[in-house]
Amino acid sequence: MEETISLRELFDTLKKRMTLILVITILAAAISGAVSYFVIKPIYKSSTQILVSQAAAGELASLAGLSFDADAKYIETYNVIMKSPYILDQVIEELKLDTTPEALNGSVSVAQEGQSQVVTISVQNEDPAEAVIIANEIAKVFQREISSLMRIDNIHILSPAELPEIPVPVKPQPVLNIAIALVVGLMAGVGLAFLLEYMNNTIKTEQDVEKLLELPVLGIITTINDDKTGSPKQRKQKKVRGETVGTQG
């Protein structure tokens, strides 16, 4: 016989395990908040923008006989060069940074702004001031070295990175982390509640007997409390009073 679970049984299970679900949900949110605020170090981001001169790039495109999208292809090449060890080694040496080109590469991102000739160089660092310095230095070194690498001079620093008065970290995001932890904790609590209910095979009511034996219950025997009602102290007091009355008679 196939067992079916009604919505009422689902709601009863959730109601019975509501305390467990709430504890797990609140605990997950509290742990996420504590880790986000006190364990994970904040990461700051700083960006500088450079402009690839369209005239210079267009001149190269005409000399090479390339198509109209040659500018974008050159910008993609620039993006790779900016994150190359050739550029990053010089940045590390000039700023005397205690890092490697590979580690610095992981904190640098380069992106073209839409279909324009503007390229944004972004640097993430635990120190907001150092992020500003590294971003500006990468732009300067690239502007200086690209002329010797590709025999062109079409790079202009459009907007250097600046340190804001109140730096705001980009990572972690405590509110988002707590919200995610609430959802995950709620799902874990509900899942654990149904798991415990599924593993609970004790028989407590006549409905449990019907489910187990697949037979209707014809009758039940109630518990009969004789003279054993009340606490042991109360029963002892009743016995003493009865013996006293018998003696006086």
PDB file of C-alpha atoms in Angstrom:
ATOM      1  CA  MET A   1       0.000   0.000   0.000  1.00  0.00           C
ATOM      2  CA  GLU A   2       1.479   3.311  -1.059  1.00  0.00           C
ATOM      3  CA  GLU A   3       1.812   5.891   1.666  1.00  0.00           C
ATOM      4  CA  THR A   4       0.622   9.419   1.002  1.00  0.00           C
ATOM      5  CA  ILE A   5       1.343  12.520   3.044  1.00  0.00           C
ATOM      6  CA  SER A   6      -1.296  15.208   3.293  1.00  0.00           C
ATOM      7  CA  LEU A   7      -0.653  18.923   3.582  1.00  0.00           C
ATOM      8  CA  ARG A   8      -2.023  18.792   7.098  1.00  0.00           C
ATOM      9  CA  GLU A   9       0.661  16.285   8.094  1.00  0.00           C
ATOM     10  CA  LEU A  10       3.324  18.496   6.542  1.00  0.00           C
ATOM     11  CA  PHE A  11       2.104  21.511   8.472  1.00  0.00           C
ATOM     12  CA  ASP A  12       1.888  19.464  11.667  1.00  0.00           C
ATOM     13  CA  THR A  13       5.490  18.355  11.217  1.00  0.00           C
ATOM     14  CA  LEU A  14       6.656  21.921  10.652  1.00  0.00           C
ATOM     15  CA  LYS A  15       4.661  23.124  13.648  1.00  0.00           C
ATOM     16  CA  LYS A  16       6.068  20.413  15.891  1.00  0.00           C
ATOM     17  CA  ARG A  17       9.658  21.156  14.821  1.00  0.00           C
ATOM     18  CA  MET A  18       9.283  24.939  14.593  1.00  0.00           C
ATOM     19  CA  THR A  19      11.670  25.563  17.473  1.00  0.00           C
ATOM     20  CA  LEU A  20      14.375  23.468  15.826  1.00  0.00           C
ATOM     21  CA  ILE A  21      13.885  25.251  12.484  1.00  0.00           C
ATOM     22  CA  LEU A  22      14.087  28.698  14.080  1.00  0.00           C
ATOM     23  CA  VAL A  23      17.201  27.811  16.084  1.00  0.00           C
ATOM     24  CA  ILE A  24      19.041  26.527  13.002  1.00  0.00           C
ATOM     25  CA  THR A  25      18.000  29.553  10.918  1.00  0.00           C
ATOM     26  CA  ILE A  26      19.031  32.104  13.550  1.00  0.00           C
ATOM     27  CA  LEU A  27      22.267  30.249  14.256  1.00  0.00           C
ATOM     28  CA  ALA A  28      23.198  30.218  10.556  1.00  0.00           C
ATOM     29  CA  ALA A  29      22.519  33.949  10.235  1.00  0.00           C
ATOM     30  CA  ALA A  30      24.490  34.719  13.409  1.00  0.00           C
ATOM     31  CA  ILE A  31      27.502  32.704  12.250  1.00  0.00           C
ATOM     32  CA  SER A  32      27.418  34.351   8.818  1.00  0.00           C
ATOM     33  CA  GLY A  33      27.221  37.814  10.355  1.00  0.00           C
ATOM     34  CA  ALA A  34      30.059  37.111  12.791  1.00  0.00           C
ATOM     35  CA  VAL A  35      32.294  35.754  10.026  1.00  0.00           C
ATOM     36  CA  SER A  36      31.462  38.646   7.684  1.00  0.00           C
ATOM     37  CA  TYR A  37      32.088  41.363  10.271  1.00  0.00           C
ATOM     38  CA  PHE A  38      34.908  39.941  12.398  1.00  0.00           C
ATOM     39  CA  VAL A  39      36.741  37.192  10.460  1.00  0.00           C
ATOM     40  CA  ILE A  40      36.861  38.102   6.754  1.00  0.00           C
ATOM     41  CA  LYS A  41      39.131  41.038   6.064  1.00  0.00           C
ATOM     42  CA  PRO A  42      37.471  43.821   4.040  1.00  0.00           C
ATOM     43  CA  ILE A  43      38.635  44.224   0.440  1.00  0.00           C
ATOM     44  CA  TYR A  44      38.644  47.642  -1.236  1.00  0.00           C
ATOM     45  CA  LYS A  45      38.523  48.375  -4.936  1.00  0.00           C
ATOM     46  CA  SER A  46      40.026  51.264  -6.865  1.00  0.00           C
ATOM     47  CA  SER A  47      39.805  51.950 -10.601  1.00  0.00           C
ATOM     48  CA  THR A  48      41.530  54.123 -13.170  1.00  0.00           C
ATOM     49  CA  GLN A  49      40.498  54.668 -16.774  1.00  0.00           C
ATOM     50  CA  ILE A  50      42.681  55.001 -19.849  1.00  0.00           C
ATOM     51  CA  LEU A  51      41.710  56.139 -23.318  1.00  0.00           C
ATOM     52  CA  VAL A  52      42.958  54.372 -26.433  1.00  0.00           C
ATOM     53  CA  SER A  53      43.239  57.078 -29.081  1.00  0.00           C
ATOM     54  CA  GLN A  54      40.930  56.180 -31.936  1.00  0.00           C
ATOM     55  CA  ALA A  55      43.000  58.134 -34.432  1.00  0.00           C
ATOM     56  CA  ALA A  56      46.160  56.198 -33.691  1.00  0.00           C
ATOM     57  CA  ALA A  57      44.405  52.853 -33.626  1.00  0.00           C
ATOM     58  CA  GLY A  58      42.577  53.733 -36.831  1.00  0.00           C
ATOM     59  CA  GLU A  59      45.840  54.642 -38.495  1.00  0.00           C
ATOM     60  CA  LEU A  60      47.249  51.229 -37.602  1.00  0.00           C
ATOM     61  CA  ALA A  61      44.103  49.575 -38.879  1.00  0.00           C
ATOM     62  CA  SER A  62      44.395  51.343 -42.232  1.00  0.00           C
ATOM     63  CA  LEU A  63      48.064  50.417 -42.522  1.00  0.00           C
ATOM     64  CA  ALA A  64      47.325  46.786 -41.778  1.00  0.00           C
ATOM     65  CA  GLY A  65      44.211  46.727 -43.977  1.00  0.00           C
ATOM     66  CA  LEU A  66      42.046  45.496 -41.115  1.00  0.00           C
ATOM     67  CA  SER A  67      38.294  45.808 -40.692  1.00  0.00           C
ATOM     68  CA  PHE A  68      36.295  48.382 -38.742  1.00  0.00           C
ATOM     69  CA  ASP A  69      36.520  46.423 -35.468  1.00  0.00           C
ATOM     70  CA  ALA A  70      40.334  46.612 -35.387  1.00  0.00           C
ATOM     71  CA  ASP A  71      40.143  49.047 -32.447  1.00  0.00           C
ATOM     72  CA  ALA A  72      38.430  46.446 -30.281  1.00  0.00           C
ATOM     73  CA  LYS A  73      41.026  43.846 -31.212  1.00  0.00           C
ATOM     74  CA  TYR A  74      43.840  46.182 -30.257  1.00  0.00           C
ATOM     75  CA  ILE A  75      42.123  46.934 -26.960  1.00  0.00           C
ATOM     76  CA  GLU A  76      41.873  43.214 -26.225  1.00  0.00           C
ATOM     77  CA  THR A  77      45.613  42.987 -26.856  1.00  0.00           C
ATOM     78  CA  TYR A  78      46.201  45.902 -24.497  1.00  0.00           C
ATOM     79  CA  ASN A  79      44.150  44.177 -21.808  1.00  0.00           C
ATOM     80  CA  VAL A  80      46.375  41.105 -21.969  1.00  0.00           C
ATOM     81  CA  ILE A  81      49.565  43.180 -21.922  1.00  0.00           C
ATOM     82  CA  MET A  82      48.433  45.183 -18.867  1.00  0.00           C
ATOM     83  CA  LYS A  83      48.130  41.978 -16.797  1.00  0.00           C
ATOM     84  CA  SER A  84      51.290  40.396 -18.166  1.00  0.00           C
ATOM     85  CA  PRO A  85      54.388  39.822 -15.994  1.00  0.00           C
ATOM     86  CA  TYR A  86      56.237  42.303 -18.210  1.00  0.00           C
ATOM     87  CA  ILE A  87      54.099  45.157 -16.836  1.00  0.00           C
ATOM     88  CA  LEU A  88      53.392  43.806 -13.356  1.00  0.00           C
ATOM     89  CA  ASP A  89      57.067  43.071 -12.640  1.00  0.00           C
ATOM     90  CA  GLN A  90      57.886  46.719 -13.223  1.00  0.00           C
ATOM     91  CA  VAL A  91      54.962  47.836 -11.060  1.00  0.00           C
ATOM     92  CA  ILE A  92      56.164  45.617  -8.206  1.00  0.00           C
ATOM     93  CA  GLU A  93      59.730  46.839  -8.556  1.00  0.00           C
ATOM     94  CA  GLU A  94      58.873  50.531  -8.700  1.00  0.00           C
ATOM     95  CA  LEU A  95      56.406  50.367  -5.779  1.00  0.00           C
ATOM     96  CA  LYS A  96      58.557  47.852  -3.848  1.00  0.00           C
ATOM     97  CA  LEU A  97      55.570  45.602  -3.275  1.00  0.00           C
ATOM     98  CA  ASP A  98      55.939  42.395  -1.276  1.00  0.00           C
ATOM     99  CA  THR A  99      54.099  40.196  -3.783  1.00  0.00           C
ATOM    100  CA  THR A 100      54.531  38.237  -6.996  1.00  0.00           C
ATOM    101  CA  PRO A 101      53.259  38.976 -10.512  1.00  0.00           C
ATOM    102  CA  GLU A 102      50.893  35.998 -10.237  1.00  0.00           C
ATOM    103  CA  ALA A 103      49.393  37.237  -6.964  1.00  0.00           C
ATOM    104  CA  LEU A 104      49.095  40.787  -8.264  1.00  0.00           C
ATOM    105  CA  ASN A 105      47.479  39.490 -11.455  1.00  0.00           C
ATOM    106  CA  GLY A 106      44.724  37.901  -9.367  1.00  0.00           C
ATOM    107  CA  SER A 107      43.825  41.259  -7.818  1.00  0.00           C
ATOM    108  CA  VAL A 108      43.794  43.195 -11.116  1.00  0.00           C
ATOM    109  CA  SER A 109      40.956  43.238 -13.623  1.00  0.00           C
ATOM    110  CA  VAL A 110      40.860  45.027 -16.972  1.00  0.00           C
ATOM    111  CA  ALA A 111      37.625  45.668 -18.874  1.00  0.00           C
ATOM    112  CA  GLN A 112      36.574  47.652 -21.912  1.00  0.00           C
ATOM    113  CA  GLU A 113      33.673  50.019 -21.345  1.00  0.00           C
ATOM    114  CA  GLY A 114      31.118  48.814 -23.863  1.00  0.00           C
ATOM    115  CA  GLN A 115      32.208  49.434 -27.456  1.00  0.00           C
ATOM    116  CA  SER A 116      34.221  52.536 -26.559  1.00  0.00           C
ATOM    117  CA  GLN A 117      37.969  53.073 -26.518  1.00  0.00           C
ATOM    118  CA  VAL A 118      37.897  53.495 -22.725  1.00  0.00           C
ATOM    119  CA  VAL A 119      39.524  50.753 -20.650  1.00  0.00           C
ATOM    120  CA  THR A 120      39.053  50.479 -16.884  1.00  0.00           C
ATOM    121  CA  ILE A 121      41.841  49.076 -14.712  1.00  0.00           C
ATOM    122  CA  SER A 122      40.566  47.894 -11.322  1.00  0.00           C
ATOM    123  CA  VAL A 123      42.637  46.735  -8.356  1.00  0.00           C
ATOM    124  CA  GLN A 124      41.390  45.050  -5.191  1.00  0.00           C
ATOM    125  CA  ASN A 125      43.421  45.277  -2.009  1.00  0.00           C
ATOM    126  CA  GLU A 126      42.999  45.141   1.775  1.00  0.00           C
ATOM    127  CA  ASP A 127      44.449  48.680   1.929  1.00  0.00           C
ATOM    128  CA  PRO A 128      42.333  51.222  -0.017  1.00  0.00           C
ATOM    129  CA  ALA A 129      45.278  53.614  -0.395  1.00  0.00           C
ATOM    130  CA  GLU A 130      47.495  50.874  -1.792  1.00  0.00           C
ATOM    131  CA  ALA A 131      44.771  49.886  -4.257  1.00  0.00           C
ATOM    132  CA  VAL A 132      44.758  53.468  -5.589  1.00  0.00           C
ATOM    133  CA  ILE A 133      48.546  53.561  -5.908  1.00  0.00           C
ATOM    134  CA  ILE A 134      48.747  50.199  -7.723  1.00  0.00           C
ATOM    135  CA  ALA A 135      45.959  51.081 -10.176  1.00  0.00           C
ATOM    136  CA  ASN A 136      47.598  54.383 -11.123  1.00  0.00           C
ATOM    137  CA  GLU A 137      51.037  52.777 -11.395  1.00  0.00           C
ATOM    138  CA  ILE A 138      49.784  50.066 -13.748  1.00  0.00           C
ATOM    139  CA  ALA A 139      48.305  52.744 -16.008  1.00  0.00           C
ATOM    140  CA  LYS A 140      51.537  54.765 -15.983  1.00  0.00           C
ATOM    141  CA  VAL A 141      53.800  51.787 -16.665  1.00  0.00           C
ATOM    142  CA  PHE A 142      51.559  50.546 -19.449  1.00  0.00           C
ATOM    143  CA  GLN A 143      51.399  54.009 -21.056  1.00  0.00           C
ATOM    144  CA  ARG A 144      55.193  54.203 -20.949  1.00  0.00           C
ATOM    145  CA  GLU A 145      55.961  50.692 -22.196  1.00  0.00           C
ATOM    146  CA  ILE A 146      53.330  50.303 -24.925  1.00  0.00           C
ATOM    147  CA  SER A 147      55.186  52.719 -27.199  1.00  0.00           C
ATOM    148  CA  SER A 148      58.256  50.474 -27.253  1.00  0.00           C
ATOM    149  CA  LEU A 149      56.244  47.255 -27.444  1.00  0.00           C
ATOM    150  CA  MET A 150      53.941  48.175 -30.335  1.00  0.00           C
ATOM    151  CA  ARG A 151      55.632  51.326 -31.711  1.00  0.00           C
ATOM    152  CA  ILE A 152      52.583  53.452 -30.994  1.00  0.00           C
ATOM    153  CA  ASP A 153      51.682  56.265 -28.648  1.00  0.00           C
ATOM    154  CA  ASN A 154      47.915  56.257 -28.358  1.00  0.00           C
ATOM    155  CA  ILE A 155      47.338  55.725 -24.621  1.00  0.00           C
ATOM    156  CA  HIS A 156      46.066  58.568 -22.442  1.00  0.00           C
ATOM    157  CA  ILE A 157      45.161  58.400 -18.767  1.00  0.00           C
ATOM    158  CA  LEU A 158      41.562  59.588 -18.734  1.00  0.00           C
ATOM    159  CA  SER A 159      40.639  59.302 -15.065  1.00  0.00           C
ATOM    160  CA  PRO A 160      43.260  58.390 -12.439  1.00  0.00           C
ATOM    161  CA  ALA A 161      42.205  56.495  -9.327  1.00  0.00           C
ATOM    162  CA  GLU A 162      41.512  58.574  -6.225  1.00  0.00           C
ATOM    163  CA  LEU A 163      41.132  57.671  -2.574  1.00  0.00           C
ATOM    164  CA  PRO A 164      37.630  58.523  -1.282  1.00  0.00           C
ATOM    165  CA  GLU A 165      37.152  60.201   2.082  1.00  0.00           C
ATOM    166  CA  ILE A 166      35.297  57.171   3.434  1.00  0.00           C
ATOM    167  CA  PRO A 167      36.416  53.997   1.595  1.00  0.00           C
ATOM    168  CA  VAL A 168      33.673  51.400   1.267  1.00  0.00           C
ATOM    169  CA  PRO A 169      34.758  47.752   0.945  1.00  0.00           C
ATOM    170  CA  VAL A 170      33.434  45.697  -1.949  1.00  0.00           C
ATOM    171  CA  LYS A 171      33.908  42.432  -0.056  1.00  0.00           C
ATOM    172  CA  PRO A 172      32.507  40.980   2.074  1.00  0.00           C
ATOM    173  CA  GLN A 173      28.864  42.053   1.874  1.00  0.00           C
ATOM    174  CA  PRO A 174      27.484  41.237   5.348  1.00  0.00           C
ATOM    175  CA  VAL A 175      23.836  41.965   4.550  1.00  0.00           C
ATOM    176  CA  LEU A 176      23.878  39.737   1.475  1.00  0.00           C
ATOM    177  CA  ASN A 177      25.764  37.008   3.327  1.00  0.00           C
ATOM    178  CA  ILE A 178      23.283  37.082   6.220  1.00  0.00           C
ATOM    179  CA  ALA A 179      20.335  36.932   3.815  1.00  0.00           C
ATOM    180  CA  ILE A 180      21.837  33.912   2.067  1.00  0.00           C
ATOM    181  CA  ALA A 181      22.550  32.275   5.436  1.00  0.00           C
ATOM    182  CA  LEU A 182      18.922  32.811   6.487  1.00  0.00           C
ATOM    183  CA  VAL A 183      17.658  31.033   3.386  1.00  0.00           C
ATOM    184  CA  VAL A 184      20.183  28.212   3.703  1.00  0.00           C
ATOM    185  CA  GLY A 185      19.510  27.849   7.434  1.00  0.00           C
ATOM    186  CA  LEU A 186      15.763  27.748   6.860  1.00  0.00           C
ATOM    187  CA  MET A 187      16.118  25.077   4.186  1.00  0.00           C
ATOM    188  CA  ALA A 188      18.451  23.050   6.412  1.00  0.00           C
ATOM    189  CA  GLY A 189      16.074  23.346   9.360  1.00  0.00           C
ATOM    190  CA  VAL A 190      13.060  22.238   7.332  1.00  0.00           C
ATOM    191  CA  GLY A 191      15.020  19.366   5.826  1.00  0.00           C
ATOM    192  CA  LEU A 192      16.227  18.219   9.247  1.00  0.00           C
ATOM    193  CA  ALA A 193      12.697  18.457  10.643  1.00  0.00           C
ATOM    194  CA  PHE A 194      11.308  16.141   7.957  1.00  0.00           C
ATOM    195  CA  LEU A 195      14.288  13.805   8.344  1.00  0.00           C
ATOM    196  CA  LEU A 196      13.712  13.466  12.075  1.00  0.00           C
ATOM    197  CA  GLU A 197      10.014  12.890  11.485  1.00  0.00           C
ATOM    198  CA  TYR A 198      10.778  10.232   8.901  1.00  0.00           C
ATOM    199  CA  MET A 199      13.193   8.443  11.237  1.00  0.00           C
ATOM    200  CA  ASN A 200      10.774   8.617  14.175  1.00  0.00           C
ATOM    201  CA  ASN A 201       9.046   5.193  14.149  1.00  0.00           C
ATOM    202  CA  THR A 202       7.563   5.288  17.662  1.00  0.00           C
ATOM    203  CA  ILE A 203       3.839   4.551  18.096  1.00  0.00           C
ATOM    204  CA  LYS A 204       2.012   7.209  20.082  1.00  0.00           C
ATOM    205  CA  THR A 205      -1.573   7.382  18.821  1.00  0.00           C
ATOM    206  CA  GLU A 206      -4.203   5.109  17.309  1.00  0.00           C
ATOM    207  CA  GLN A 207      -3.506   6.758  13.951  1.00  0.00           C
ATOM    208  CA  ASP A 208       0.062   5.463  14.168  1.00  0.00           C
ATOM    209  CA  VAL A 209      -1.298   1.947  14.779  1.00  0.00           C
ATOM    210  CA  GLU A 210      -3.559   2.178  11.745  1.00  0.00           C
ATOM    211  CA  LYS A 211      -0.646   3.275   9.565  1.00  0.00           C
ATOM    212  CA  LEU A 212       1.649   0.542  10.852  1.00  0.00           C
ATOM    213  CA  LEU A 213      -0.782  -2.403  10.740  1.00  0.00           C
ATOM    214  CA  GLU A 214      -2.947  -1.052   7.894  1.00  0.00           C
ATOM    215  CA  LEU A 215      -5.985  -2.135   9.942  1.00  0.00           C
ATOM    216  CA  PRO A 216      -8.790  -0.072  11.449  1.00  0.00           C
ATOM    217  CA  VAL A 217      -8.742   0.487  15.220  1.00  0.00           C
ATOM    218  CA  LEU A 218     -11.913  -0.968  16.806  1.00  0.00           C
ATOM    219  CA  GLY A 219     -11.375   0.345  20.311  1.00  0.00           C
ATOM    220  CA  ILE A 220      -8.897   1.722  22.788  1.00  0.00           C
ATOM    221  CA  ILE A 221      -8.311   1.124  26.499  1.00  0.00           C
ATOM    222  CA  THR A 222      -7.957   4.255  28.544  1.00  0.00           C
ATOM    223  CA  THR A 223      -5.625   4.539  31.499  1.00  0.00           C
ATOM    224  CA  ILE A 224      -7.408   3.855  34.816  1.00  0.00           C
ATOM    225  CA  ASN A 225      -6.038   5.665  37.830  1.00  0.00           C
ATOM    226  CA  ASP A 226      -7.227   3.917  41.042  1.00  0.00           C
ATOM    227  CA  ASP A 227      -6.069   5.295  44.363  1.00  0.00           C
ATOM    228  CA  LYS A 228      -2.730   6.191  42.914  1.00  0.00           C
ATOM    229  CA  THR A 229      -3.743   9.642  41.906  1.00  0.00           C
ATOM    230  CA  GLY A 230      -1.721  12.577  43.108  1.00  0.00           C
ATOM    231  CA  SER A 231       1.836  12.742  44.318  1.00  0.00           C
ATOM    232  CA  PRO A 232       3.352  10.180  46.740  1.00  0.00           C
ATOM    233  CA  LYS A 233       3.192  12.748  49.531  1.00  0.00           C
ATOM    234  CA  GLN A 234      -0.534  13.326  48.974  1.00  0.00           C
ATOM    235  CA  ARG A 235      -1.230   9.572  48.971  1.00  0.00           C
ATOM    236  CA  LYS A 236       0.663   9.198  52.256  1.00  0.00           C
ATOM    237  CA  GLN A 237      -1.363  12.004  53.862  1.00  0.00           C
ATOM    238  CA  LYS A 238      -4.622  10.311  52.807  1.00  0.00           C
ATOM    239  CA  LYS A 239      -3.499   7.041  54.364  1.00  0.00           C
ATOM    240  CA  VAL A 240      -2.566   8.714  57.691  1.00  0.00           C
ATOM    241  CA  ARG A 241      -5.926  10.483  57.938  1.00  0.00           C
ATOM    242  CA  GLY A 242      -7.791   7.210  57.352  1.00  0.00           C
ATOM    243  CA  GLU A 243      -5.882   5.389  60.098  1.00  0.00           C
ATOM    244  CA  THR A 244      -6.576   8.216  62.552  1.00  0.00           C
ATOM    245  CA  VAL A 245     -10.321   8.185  61.925  1.00  0.00           C
ATOM    246  CA  GLY A 246     -10.438   4.380  62.437  1.00  0.00           C
ATOM    247  CA  THR A 247      -8.716   4.653  65.856  1.00  0.00           C
ATOM    248  CA  GLN A 248     -11.132   7.254  67.207  1.00  0.00           C
ATOM    249  CA  GLY A 249     -14.138   5.161  66.229  1.00  0.00           C
TER     250      GLY A 249
END
